[in-house]
Coordinates of C-alpha atoms in Angstrom, one line a residue:
M1 CA 41.3 16.0 -80.7
V2 CA 41.8 18.8 -83.2
L3 CA 40.3 22.1 -81.9
S4 CA 37.6 23.4 -84.2
K5 CA 38.7 26.7 -85.6
I6 CA 35.1 28.2 -85.6
A7 CA 34.5 31.6 -84.0
L8 CA 30.8 31.8 -83.7
S9 CA 29.1 34.4 -81.4
L10 CA 27.2 33.9 -78.4
P11 CA 25.4 34.6 -75.2
L12 CA 27.1 36.0 -72.1
L13 CA 25.5 35.8 -68.6
A14 CA 26.4 35.7 -65.1
G15 CA 25.4 37.5 -61.8
L16 CA 21.7 37.2 -61.2
A17 CA 20.9 37.1 -57.6
F18 CA 18.5 34.1 -57.7
A19 CA 16.6 33.1 -54.6
N20 CA 17.9 30.5 -52.2
P21 CA 17.5 27.7 -52.3
V22 CA 17.1 26.9 -56.0
P23 CA 14.4 29.1 -57.7
D24 CA 11.3 27.7 -59.3
W25 CA 12.9 25.7 -62.0
N26 CA 9.6 25.1 -63.8
D27 CA 9.7 28.4 -65.6
W28 CA 12.8 27.1 -67.6
S29 CA 11.9 23.3 -67.8
N30 CA 12.5 21.7 -71.3
T31 CA 9.3 20.5 -72.9
G32 CA 10.4 19.5 -76.3
S33 CA 10.1 23.0 -78.0
T34 CA 11.7 23.7 -81.3
T35 CA 15.3 24.8 -81.8
T36 CA 16.8 26.8 -84.6
P37 CA 19.7 26.0 -86.9
V38 CA 20.9 28.4 -89.6
K39 CA 21.6 26.5 -92.7
S40 CA 21.4 22.7 -93.3
S41 CA 22.7 20.2 -95.8
T42 CA 20.3 17.5 -94.6
T43 CA 17.0 18.2 -93.1
T44 CA 13.8 16.2 -92.5
M45 CA 10.7 17.9 -91.0
A46 CA 7.6 16.9 -88.8
T47 CA 4.1 17.0 -90.3
A48 CA 1.7 19.7 -89.2
T49 CA -1.8 18.5 -88.1
T50 CA -3.9 21.7 -87.9
T51 CA -3.8 25.1 -89.5
T52 CA -5.1 28.7 -89.4
T53 CA -4.8 31.4 -92.0
T54 CA -2.3 34.4 -91.9
S55 CA 0.2 36.0 -94.2
V56 CA 3.8 37.0 -94.7
S57 CA 6.1 38.7 -97.2
H58 CA 8.8 37.3 -99.5
A59 CA 12.1 38.5 -100.4
T60 CA 12.7 40.6 -103.5
T61 CA 16.3 39.7 -104.0
T62 CA 18.7 37.1 -102.7
A63 CA 22.5 36.5 -103.4
N64 CA 23.6 33.4 -105.0
G65 CA 24.1 30.7 -102.2
H66 CA 21.1 31.7 -100.1
W67 CA 18.5 29.4 -99.6
G68 CA 15.7 29.5 -102.3
W69 CA 11.9 28.7 -102.6
G70 CA 10.3 25.3 -103.0
A71 CA 6.7 24.9 -103.8
D72 CA 3.8 24.0 -101.7
S73 CA 2.1 20.7 -101.2
S74 CA 1.5 18.2 -98.2
S75 CA 4.9 16.5 -98.3
N76 CA 6.2 19.0 -95.6
T77 CA 9.9 18.9 -96.4
M78 CA 12.5 21.6 -96.4
S79 CA 14.7 22.2 -99.5
T80 CA 18.3 21.7 -99.0
T81 CA 19.0 23.2 -102.4
K82 CA 20.7 26.5 -102.3
A83 CA 19.5 29.4 -104.5
T84 CA 21.2 30.0 -107.7
T85 CA 19.1 32.9 -109.0
T86 CA 18.8 36.4 -108.0
S87 CA 15.3 36.9 -109.0
A88 CA 12.6 37.7 -106.5
G89 CA 12.4 35.1 -103.9
G90 CA 15.5 33.3 -105.1
K91 CA 13.3 30.4 -106.3
V92 CA 14.8 26.8 -106.3
S93 CA 14.1 25.7 -109.9
S94 CA 14.5 22.0 -109.3
A95 CA 12.9 21.7 -105.8
S96 CA 10.2 19.1 -105.3
S97 CA 6.6 20.2 -104.4
G98 CA 6.0 20.8 -100.8
Q99 CA 9.5 22.0 -99.9
W100 CA 10.4 25.0 -97.8
G101 CA 12.1 27.8 -99.4
W102 CA 14.1 30.8 -98.2
G103 CA 14.1 34.3 -99.4
A104 CA 16.4 37.1 -98.1
G105 CA 15.8 39.3 -95.0
D106 CA 17.0 42.1 -92.9
S107 CA 19.4 42.0 -89.9
S108 CA 16.6 41.0 -87.5
N109 CA 16.6 37.6 -89.1
T110 CA 12.9 37.2 -88.2
M111 CA 11.2 34.4 -90.1
S112 CA 7.5 33.4 -90.3
T113 CA 6.3 29.8 -89.1
T114 CA 3.7 29.6 -91.7
K115 CA 3.4 27.7 -95.1
A116 CA 2.1 28.8 -98.4
T117 CA -1.2 27.4 -99.8
T118 CA -0.6 27.9 -103.3
T119 CA 0.9 25.3 -105.7
S120 CA 2.8 27.6 -107.7
A121 CA 6.6 27.3 -107.6
G122 CA 7.9 29.0 -104.4
G123 CA 4.5 29.4 -102.9
K124 CA 5.1 33.2 -102.5
V125 CA 3.2 35.1 -99.9
S126 CA 1.7 38.5 -99.4
S127 CA 0.1 41.3 -97.2
A128 CA 2.9 41.6 -94.6
S129 CA 5.4 44.2 -93.7
S130 CA 8.5 44.7 -95.6
G131 CA 11.7 43.0 -94.0
Q132 CA 10.2 39.6 -93.1
W133 CA 11.4 36.4 -94.3
G134 CA 9.6 34.5 -97.0
W135 CA 8.5 30.8 -97.1
G136 CA 7.9 28.0 -99.6
G137 CA 5.7 25.1 -98.4
G138 CA 6.2 23.0 -95.3
D139 CA 5.4 22.7 -91.7
S140 CA 5.7 24.8 -88.7
S141 CA 9.5 24.6 -88.1
S142 CA 10.9 27.9 -86.8
I143 CA 14.1 27.4 -88.8
K144 CA 15.5 30.8 -90.1
S145 CA 18.4 31.9 -92.1
T146 CA 21.1 34.1 -90.6
T147 CA 22.1 35.5 -93.8
T148 CA 21.2 39.0 -94.4
S149 CA 20.2 40.6 -97.8
T150 CA 17.7 43.0 -99.3
K151 CA 14.6 43.5 -97.3
A152 CA 11.6 41.7 -98.4
A153 CA 8.6 43.3 -100.1
A154 CA 5.1 42.3 -100.0
S155 CA 3.7 40.1 -102.8
S156 CA 0.3 38.3 -103.0
T157 CA -0.8 34.9 -101.7
S158 CA -2.4 33.6 -98.7
I159 CA -0.6 31.2 -96.4
T160 CA -1.5 28.8 -93.6
K161 CA 0.0 28.5 -90.2
S162 CA 0.5 25.0 -88.6
S163 CA -0.3 25.1 -85.0
S164 CA 0.2 21.6 -83.4
S165 CA 3.5 20.0 -84.8
S166 CA 6.9 19.9 -83.3
T167 CA 10.3 19.8 -84.5
S168 CA 13.7 19.8 -83.2
S169 CA 16.9 20.6 -84.9
V170 CA 20.3 19.4 -84.7
T171 CA 22.9 22.0 -85.5
K172 CA 26.5 21.3 -86.0
T173 CA 29.2 23.5 -87.7
S174 CA 32.6 22.7 -88.8
T175 CA 33.6 25.9 -90.8
T176 CA 35.1 29.2 -89.7
S177 CA 32.2 31.3 -91.0
T178 CA 30.8 33.7 -88.6
K179 CA 27.4 32.9 -90.4
A180 CA 27.5 29.5 -88.7
A181 CA 26.9 27.4 -91.7
V182 CA 25.5 24.0 -90.6
S183 CA 27.1 20.8 -92.0
S184 CA 24.4 18.6 -90.8
T185 CA 20.8 18.7 -89.5
S186 CA 18.5 16.0 -88.2
I187 CA 15.1 16.8 -87.1
T188 CA 13.0 14.8 -84.7
K189 CA 9.3 15.0 -83.7
S190 CA 7.5 15.1 -80.5
S191 CA 3.7 15.3 -80.6
S192 CA 3.1 16.9 -77.4
S193 CA 5.1 20.3 -78.1
T194 CA 3.7 23.2 -79.9
T195 CA 5.0 25.3 -82.7
S196 CA 6.1 29.0 -82.5
S197 CA 3.9 31.8 -83.5
V198 CA 4.4 34.0 -86.5
S199 CA 7.1 36.6 -85.3
K200 CA 7.4 40.1 -86.6
T201 CA 10.8 41.9 -86.9
S202 CA 10.0 44.1 -83.9
T203 CA 9.1 41.3 -81.5
T204 CA 11.8 38.8 -81.9
S205 CA 12.8 37.1 -78.7
V206 CA 16.4 36.8 -77.5
D207 CA 18.2 33.9 -79.1
W208 CA 20.4 33.0 -76.2
V209 CA 21.8 30.0 -78.1
N210 CA 23.5 32.1 -80.5
K211 CA 23.8 35.8 -79.3
Y212 CA 27.3 35.9 -77.9
T213 CA 29.7 33.6 -79.6
A214 CA 32.3 36.3 -80.6
T215 CA 35.6 35.4 -79.7
A216 CA 37.6 38.6 -80.9
P217 CA 39.2 40.1 -77.9
A218 CA 37.4 43.4 -78.3
D219 CA 34.1 41.5 -78.5
V220 CA 35.0 39.5 -75.3
L221 CA 36.1 42.5 -73.3
A222 CA 32.7 44.3 -74.0
A223 CA 30.8 41.4 -72.9
Q224 CA 32.9 41.0 -69.7
A225 CA 31.8 44.4 -68.7
T226 CA 28.2 43.5 -68.3
A227 CA 28.3 39.6 -67.9
K228 CA 26.1 38.1 -65.3
S229 CA 26.5 35.0 -63.1
S230 CA 24.5 33.5 -60.3
S231 CA 25.2 31.2 -57.4
P232 CA 22.1 29.5 -56.2
T233 CA 22.6 27.1 -53.4
S234 CA 20.6 24.3 -51.6
H235 CA 20.7 21.5 -49.3
V236 CA 19.1 18.3 -50.3
P237 CA 20.6 15.3 -48.4
G238 CA 21.8 12.5 -50.3
K239 CA 22.0 8.7 -49.3
A240 CA 25.8 8.7 -49.8
F241 CA 26.8 12.3 -50.3
D242 CA 25.4 15.8 -50.2
R243 CA 27.7 17.2 -52.7
F244 CA 29.2 15.8 -56.0
V245 CA 32.2 17.4 -57.8
V246 CA 33.6 16.0 -60.9
I247 CA 37.1 17.0 -62.3
W248 CA 37.9 16.2 -66.0
L249 CA 41.4 15.5 -67.3
E250 CA 42.4 14.8 -70.8
N251 CA 43.8 12.1 -73.0
T252 CA 45.9 9.8 -71.0
D253 CA 46.4 6.0 -71.1
Y254 CA 45.4 4.2 -67.7
N255 CA 49.1 2.9 -67.1
M256 CA 50.4 6.5 -67.6
S257 CA 48.1 8.1 -65.2
V258 CA 48.4 5.6 -62.4
A259 CA 52.2 6.0 -62.4
D260 CA 52.0 9.9 -62.1
P261 CA 53.0 10.7 -58.3
N262 CA 50.4 13.4 -57.7
L263 CA 47.5 11.4 -59.0
A264 CA 48.8 8.4 -57.0
W265 CA 48.8 10.6 -54.0
L266 CA 45.1 11.6 -54.6
A267 CA 44.2 7.9 -55.0
Q268 CA 45.7 7.2 -51.7
Q269 CA 43.2 9.5 -50.3
G270 CA 40.2 7.5 -51.7
I271 CA 39.2 4.7 -54.2
T272 CA 40.9 3.9 -57.5
L273 CA 38.5 3.1 -60.2
S274 CA 40.6 0.6 -62.3
N275 CA 38.1 -0.3 -64.9
Y276 CA 36.6 3.1 -65.6
F277 CA 36.0 3.6 -69.5
G278 CA 35.5 6.5 -71.8
V279 CA 32.7 5.8 -74.4
T280 CA 34.3 6.7 -77.6
H281 CA 37.0 9.2 -79.2
P282 CA 37.6 12.0 -79.4
S283 CA 36.9 14.4 -76.5
E284 CA 33.6 16.1 -77.2
P285 CA 31.4 13.0 -77.3
N286 CA 32.6 11.8 -74.0
Y287 CA 31.7 15.1 -72.3
V288 CA 28.3 15.2 -74.0
A289 CA 27.5 11.4 -72.9
A290 CA 28.3 12.3 -69.3
V291 CA 25.4 14.9 -68.9
S292 CA 22.7 13.6 -71.4
G293 CA 23.2 9.8 -71.4
D294 CA 24.4 9.3 -75.0
N295 CA 27.1 10.7 -77.5
Y296 CA 24.7 10.6 -80.5
G297 CA 27.4 9.3 -82.8
I298 CA 29.7 12.3 -82.3
D299 CA 33.0 11.5 -83.9
N300 CA 34.6 15.0 -84.0
D301 CA 35.2 18.1 -81.8
D302 CA 33.1 20.4 -83.9
F303 CA 30.8 23.3 -82.8
I304 CA 27.6 21.4 -82.1
Q305 CA 24.2 22.5 -80.8
I306 CA 22.2 19.5 -79.5
P307 CA 18.4 20.2 -79.7
A308 CA 16.5 21.6 -76.9
N309 CA 14.3 18.6 -76.5
V310 CA 17.3 16.7 -75.4
S311 CA 17.5 16.8 -71.6
T312 CA 20.5 16.7 -69.4
I313 CA 21.4 16.1 -65.8
V314 CA 20.5 19.7 -65.1
D315 CA 16.9 18.8 -65.6
L316 CA 16.9 16.1 -63.3
L317 CA 18.8 18.1 -60.5
E318 CA 16.4 21.0 -60.8
D319 CA 13.5 18.7 -60.7
K320 CA 14.6 17.9 -57.0
G321 CA 15.8 21.5 -56.2
I322 CA 19.4 20.6 -56.2
S323 CA 21.8 23.5 -57.1
W324 CA 24.6 23.2 -59.6
A325 CA 27.3 24.9 -61.4
E326 CA 30.1 24.6 -64.1
Y327 CA 33.4 26.0 -63.4
Q328 CA 35.5 26.2 -66.5
E329 CA 39.1 27.6 -66.2
D330 CA 39.7 30.6 -68.3
M331 CA 36.3 30.9 -69.8
P332 CA 36.2 34.6 -70.6
Y333 CA 32.9 35.3 -69.0
A334 CA 29.9 33.4 -67.6
G335 CA 27.7 32.2 -70.2
F336 CA 30.3 32.5 -73.0
E337 CA 29.3 30.2 -76.0
G338 CA 32.0 30.6 -78.3
V339 CA 34.1 27.8 -79.7
G340 CA 37.1 28.7 -77.6
Y341 CA 39.3 31.4 -76.2
V342 CA 43.1 31.6 -76.1
N343 CA 45.6 33.1 -73.8
Q344 CA 45.9 36.7 -75.0
Q345 CA 49.6 36.8 -74.1
T346 CA 50.9 33.5 -75.2
Q347 CA 48.1 32.6 -77.7
A348 CA 47.9 29.1 -76.2
N349 CA 44.7 27.2 -76.1
D350 CA 42.8 28.1 -72.9
Y351 CA 39.1 27.4 -72.7
V352 CA 37.2 25.3 -75.3
R353 CA 33.6 24.8 -75.9
K354 CA 34.0 21.1 -76.6
H355 CA 34.9 20.5 -73.0
N356 CA 31.8 22.3 -71.8
P357 CA 29.0 19.8 -72.3
L358 CA 26.1 21.9 -70.8
V359 CA 26.5 24.8 -73.3
I360 CA 26.6 22.2 -76.2
H361 CA 22.9 21.3 -75.2
N362 CA 20.3 24.1 -76.2
S363 CA 18.2 23.0 -73.2
C364 CA 20.9 24.6 -71.3
A365 CA 22.2 27.2 -73.6
D366 CA 18.8 28.7 -74.5
S367 CA 18.2 29.8 -70.8
E368 CA 19.7 33.1 -69.5
R369 CA 19.4 31.7 -66.1
R370 CA 21.2 28.4 -66.8
L371 CA 23.9 30.2 -68.7
S372 CA 24.6 32.3 -65.6
Q373 CA 25.6 29.2 -63.9
M374 CA 28.4 28.2 -66.3
K375 CA 31.2 30.3 -64.9
N376 CA 34.9 30.9 -64.8
L377 CA 37.0 28.8 -62.4
T378 CA 37.7 32.0 -60.6
A379 CA 34.0 32.2 -59.7
F380 CA 34.6 28.8 -57.7
Y381 CA 36.8 30.5 -55.2
D382 CA 34.4 33.6 -54.9
D383 CA 31.7 31.1 -54.2
L384 CA 33.8 29.0 -51.8
K385 CA 34.7 32.3 -49.9
A386 CA 31.0 33.2 -49.7
D387 CA 30.1 29.7 -48.7
K388 CA 27.8 29.5 -51.7
L389 CA 29.0 26.3 -53.6
P390 CA 26.3 24.3 -55.2
Q391 CA 25.7 20.7 -54.6
W392 CA 26.7 19.5 -58.1
M393 CA 29.8 20.9 -59.7
F394 CA 31.4 20.2 -63.1
V395 CA 35.0 21.4 -63.1
T396 CA 37.2 21.7 -66.2
P397 CA 40.8 22.9 -66.3
N398 CA 42.0 24.8 -69.3
M399 CA 43.9 23.1 -72.2
T400 CA 47.3 23.3 -70.4
S401 CA 46.1 22.3 -66.9
D402 CA 44.1 19.3 -68.1
G403 CA 47.0 17.7 -69.9
H404 CA 45.5 18.0 -73.3
D405 CA 48.3 20.3 -74.8
T406 CA 51.1 19.3 -72.1
S407 CA 51.3 16.0 -70.3
V408 CA 49.9 13.9 -67.4
T409 CA 52.6 15.4 -65.2
V410 CA 51.1 18.9 -65.6
A411 CA 47.5 17.6 -65.1
G412 CA 48.4 15.6 -62.0
A413 CA 50.1 18.6 -60.4
W414 CA 47.3 20.9 -61.2
T415 CA 44.8 18.6 -59.8
R416 CA 46.6 17.9 -56.6
N417 CA 47.1 21.6 -56.2
F418 CA 43.5 22.4 -56.7
L419 CA 42.1 19.6 -54.3
E420 CA 44.7 19.3 -51.5
P421 CA 43.8 22.5 -49.9
L422 CA 40.0 21.9 -50.5
L423 CA 40.1 18.5 -48.7
K424 CA 40.9 20.3 -45.5
D425 CA 38.4 23.2 -46.1
S426 CA 35.1 22.7 -44.2
R427 CA 33.3 25.0 -46.8
F428 CA 34.1 22.5 -49.3
M429 CA 34.0 19.2 -47.5
K430 CA 30.2 18.9 -46.6
N431 CA 29.7 15.3 -47.0
T432 CA 31.3 15.7 -50.5
M433 CA 32.3 13.1 -53.0
V434 CA 34.9 14.2 -55.7
L435 CA 35.3 12.1 -58.9
V436 CA 38.6 12.8 -60.8
H437 CA 38.9 11.1 -64.2
F438 CA 40.2 11.4 -67.7
D439 CA 38.0 11.9 -70.7
E440 CA 39.6 9.3 -72.9
N441 CA 43.0 7.5 -73.3
H442 CA 45.7 8.6 -75.5
T443 CA 46.3 5.5 -77.6
Y444 CA 43.2 5.2 -79.8
T445 CA 43.9 1.5 -81.0
I446 CA 43.7 0.0 -77.5
Q447 CA 40.8 -0.1 -75.0
N448 CA 39.5 3.1 -73.8
R449 CA 40.4 2.6 -70.3
V450 CA 41.1 5.6 -68.2
L451 CA 42.0 6.3 -64.6
G452 CA 39.1 7.3 -62.2
I453 CA 39.5 8.3 -58.5
L454 CA 36.8 8.8 -55.9
L455 CA 37.8 10.9 -52.9
G456 CA 36.3 13.3 -50.2
D457 CA 34.7 13.1 -46.8
A458 CA 31.8 11.2 -48.2
V459 CA 34.2 8.3 -49.0
P460 CA 34.7 6.2 -45.8
T461 CA 38.2 6.5 -44.3
S462 CA 38.4 2.6 -44.4
L463 CA 38.3 2.6 -48.2
A464 CA 41.2 5.1 -48.5
G465 CA 43.9 3.7 -50.8
T466 CA 41.6 0.9 -52.0
T467 CA 40.7 -0.3 -55.6
D468 CA 37.3 -0.8 -57.1
S469 CA 37.7 -3.1 -60.3
N470 CA 34.0 -3.0 -61.4
F471 CA 33.0 -1.8 -64.7
Y472 CA 32.1 1.9 -64.9
D473 CA 31.9 4.5 -67.8
H474 CA 30.9 8.1 -68.1
Y475 CA 27.2 7.2 -67.8
S476 CA 28.0 5.9 -64.3
E477 CA 28.6 9.6 -63.4
I478 CA 24.9 10.4 -64.1
S479 CA 23.4 7.2 -62.6
T480 CA 25.4 7.7 -59.3
V481 CA 23.9 11.0 -58.9
E482 CA 20.5 9.9 -59.7
A483 CA 20.8 7.0 -57.3
N484 CA 22.1 9.2 -54.5
W485 CA 19.4 11.8 -54.6
D486 CA 16.6 9.4 -55.9
L487 CA 16.4 11.4 -59.1
H488 CA 14.3 10.4 -62.3
T489 CA 16.4 9.3 -65.2
L490 CA 16.9 10.6 -68.7
G491 CA 15.7 7.3 -70.3
R492 CA 19.0 6.9 -72.1
W493 CA 22.2 4.9 -71.2
D494 CA 22.3 6.6 -67.8
A495 CA 19.4 4.5 -66.5
G496 CA 21.2 1.1 -66.6
A497 CA 24.7 2.3 -65.9
N498 CA 26.5 0.9 -63.0
V499 CA 26.4 3.1 -59.9
F500 CA 29.7 3.6 -58.1
D501 CA 29.8 0.7 -55.6
V502 CA 30.7 2.9 -52.5
V503 CA 27.3 4.6 -53.4
G504 CA 25.3 1.6 -54.5
K505 CA 25.8 -0.1 -51.1
K506 CA 23.7 2.8 -49.7
T507 CA 21.1 3.0 -52.4
G508 CA 20.5 -0.7 -53.2
D509 CA 22.0 -0.5 -56.7
K510 CA 23.8 -3.8 -57.8
I511 CA 26.9 -3.9 -59.8
R512 CA 26.5 -5.7 -63.3
D513 CA 29.6 -7.0 -65.0
W514 CA 30.5 -6.7 -68.7
P515 CA 33.1 -9.3 -69.3
A516 CA 33.4 -8.3 -73.1
V517 CA 35.1 -5.2 -71.7
T518 CA 36.5 -6.3 -68.4
G519 CA 37.4 -9.9 -68.9
S520 CA 40.7 -11.5 -69.8
Q521 CA 39.5 -12.2 -73.4
Y522 CA 37.8 -8.7 -73.9
S523 CA 36.3 -7.9 -77.3
V524 CA 34.8 -4.5 -76.9
Y525 CA 37.1 -1.5 -77.2
L526 CA 34.7 1.5 -76.7
N527 CA 37.1 3.5 -78.9
T528 CA 35.1 4.4 -81.8
S529 CA 31.5 6.1 -82.4
F530 CA 28.5 4.6 -84.1
A531 CA 26.5 6.5 -86.8
G532 CA 24.4 9.0 -85.3
A533 CA 22.9 12.5 -85.8
F534 CA 26.4 14.2 -85.6
S535 CA 28.7 11.6 -87.4
D536 CA 31.2 12.9 -89.8
K537 CA 33.0 9.5 -90.6
I538 CA 30.0 7.2 -90.8
T539 CA 27.0 7.4 -93.0
P540 CA 24.0 7.5 -93.2
R541 CA 23.4 9.4 -90.0
E542 CA 20.7 8.3 -87.8
P543 CA 18.3 10.8 -86.1
I544 CA 18.6 11.4 -82.3
P545 CA 16.6 8.6 -80.8
A546 CA 13.7 9.1 -78.4
P547 CA 14.4 8.1 -74.8
N548 CA 13.0 4.9 -73.6
I549 CA 10.3 6.5 -71.7
T550 CA 8.9 3.3 -70.1
M551 CA 12.2 2.2 -68.6
V552 CA 12.5 1.9 -64.8
H553 CA 15.7 0.9 -63.0
N554 CA 15.7 0.1 -59.2
G555 CA 12.5 2.3 -58.9
R556 CA 13.8 5.3 -60.9
S557 CA 11.5 6.2 -63.8
V558 CA 12.1 8.7 -66.5
L559 CA 11.6 12.3 -65.7
P560 CA 7.9 13.2 -66.4
S561 CA 8.6 16.3 -68.5
I562 CA 10.9 14.0 -70.8
V563 CA 8.0 11.5 -71.0
K564 CA 5.6 14.4 -71.9
A565 CA 7.9 15.8 -74.5
W566 CA 8.7 12.5 -76.3
S567 CA 5.4 10.6 -76.1
G568 CA 4.2 9.7 -79.6
A569 CA 7.5 10.7 -81.0
S570 CA 8.0 9.6 -84.7
V571 CA 11.5 8.4 -84.0
G572 CA 12.3 5.1 -82.2
T573 CA 14.5 4.3 -79.3
Y574 CA 17.3 1.7 -78.8
Y575 CA 17.9 2.4 -75.0
K576 CA 17.7 -0.7 -72.6
D577 CA 18.3 -1.3 -68.9
T578 CA 21.8 -2.5 -69.4
V579 CA 25.3 -1.6 -68.8
E580 CA 26.3 -2.7 -72.4
I581 CA 26.6 0.4 -74.4
P582 CA 27.1 0.7 -78.3
D583 CA 30.3 1.7 -80.1
G584 CA 31.6 1.9 -83.6
A585 CA 32.1 -1.9 -83.9
H586 CA 28.9 -2.7 -81.9
P587 CA 26.3 -0.1 -83.0
P588 CA 22.7 -0.1 -81.7
Q589 CA 21.1 -3.1 -83.1
K590 CA 17.5 -2.6 -82.4
W591 CA 15.3 0.4 -82.8
Y592 CA 11.7 0.1 -81.4

């Protein structure tokens, strides 16, 4: 649970006056487009299928440690070797034929999406304006370096542009470099997406994923002055509730949390979920799992960017016109994407990116509009006052309030103080269901069981003070929302997860038990991660799996845009219609 010390810089956003109800979401839908890392130590690439001709320039100089050139052939892989020369192009002397190479560039960080046709080392290119990035051989990925150096000068060689391949990159950083050095990269392929076109320095589009990550007080203050936020609203009736609010608390064993008097008071207002489980340790993978249906092997709290072709619950909500927002206590401004922000008086940890799952997913972070709906908790009270609260809300207290840096006593008091007035407020209580739970337990060597509480006016008064002992985990948070509004699924572990029984009784979803977790002779702890795209402790890493696009549960099929994006993907899937999920001791057994 160590806070990553990175200070990357990133997009602000907040205040656009979007139409009511929810705007036309199709303009921002995720269709499996490419995403952009900066450097990688491990990279695989997809193969291009068609080509056209164009040209681009190469770098004249590059500093040691910048990416260098490979040579061109049909293997279409990217070099992971850093340049050790300062000669033109910074060629990689030992790179295999067909690898991508890097030159140097200017501050615009523009990079061509083409590959060289020559077979000479480096596959250098020509006939383009000075200042563009250079290429070796490879495919159509839009990966670019953020390292700046001497502007490129034209050289001579034709190149070929791939026009119908697809790539998506996994970006994870674990250093303090403002250049965002990437420690691991996996790339998956979706045959239905298209590549980006050759870009020129003067026409580079806004990189919302990385534009405003600066965490220095002066940078944050400047961004706050122009930050935008938006508050779209809607009213889509659900089968069991019309509004869903989840509040995340931190790192407390089940027995400690049920003994807290304030949490006990909240439990008396609703239903105690006595067999609710986190899916691994530490915090970040649990938050990620709760919005996109897998933790992808994350076993750290690093700065991570999950590719844009990985969809989230936001895609499902927007498909049905259901409004949503995140409210993050002490987030310095709406759309902030930095690794964290500390209290400027006490220097205590306040907002942290690892507790903001939507910003971790590039499918959300690469949209100005979606960033504008990730807001400070103060915006919650503004929206409440204006009667503009959305139908789906994700609420995260700061690192003091959630108990992470303090105790369950602090977390319980904060949660009761936040909720008690709202439970009497008609602007909040509109057939509302509130889920309060912890992300993970504190003792890593025991089962990862945590307290969950369901309350609100959508919970029948006859169930106040009762206990539901069925098995649930963070994926139930997604499946319950899917069942209530009859949404599509993500095709991952969300599809088969148990729906909360109070909701399932109205949606027709049946509870399935998992005795290996809930039985007296339990053998599954859910306290470690399996090898995945973002694993630090387990190797070799696996790519991000494709969703199971044919899976249907209780009539709910996978979102059509996800099916389109992943049809024909070169990677397999391991998702099944089951409540039994993998962990480090029981990794996914079958890829198909």
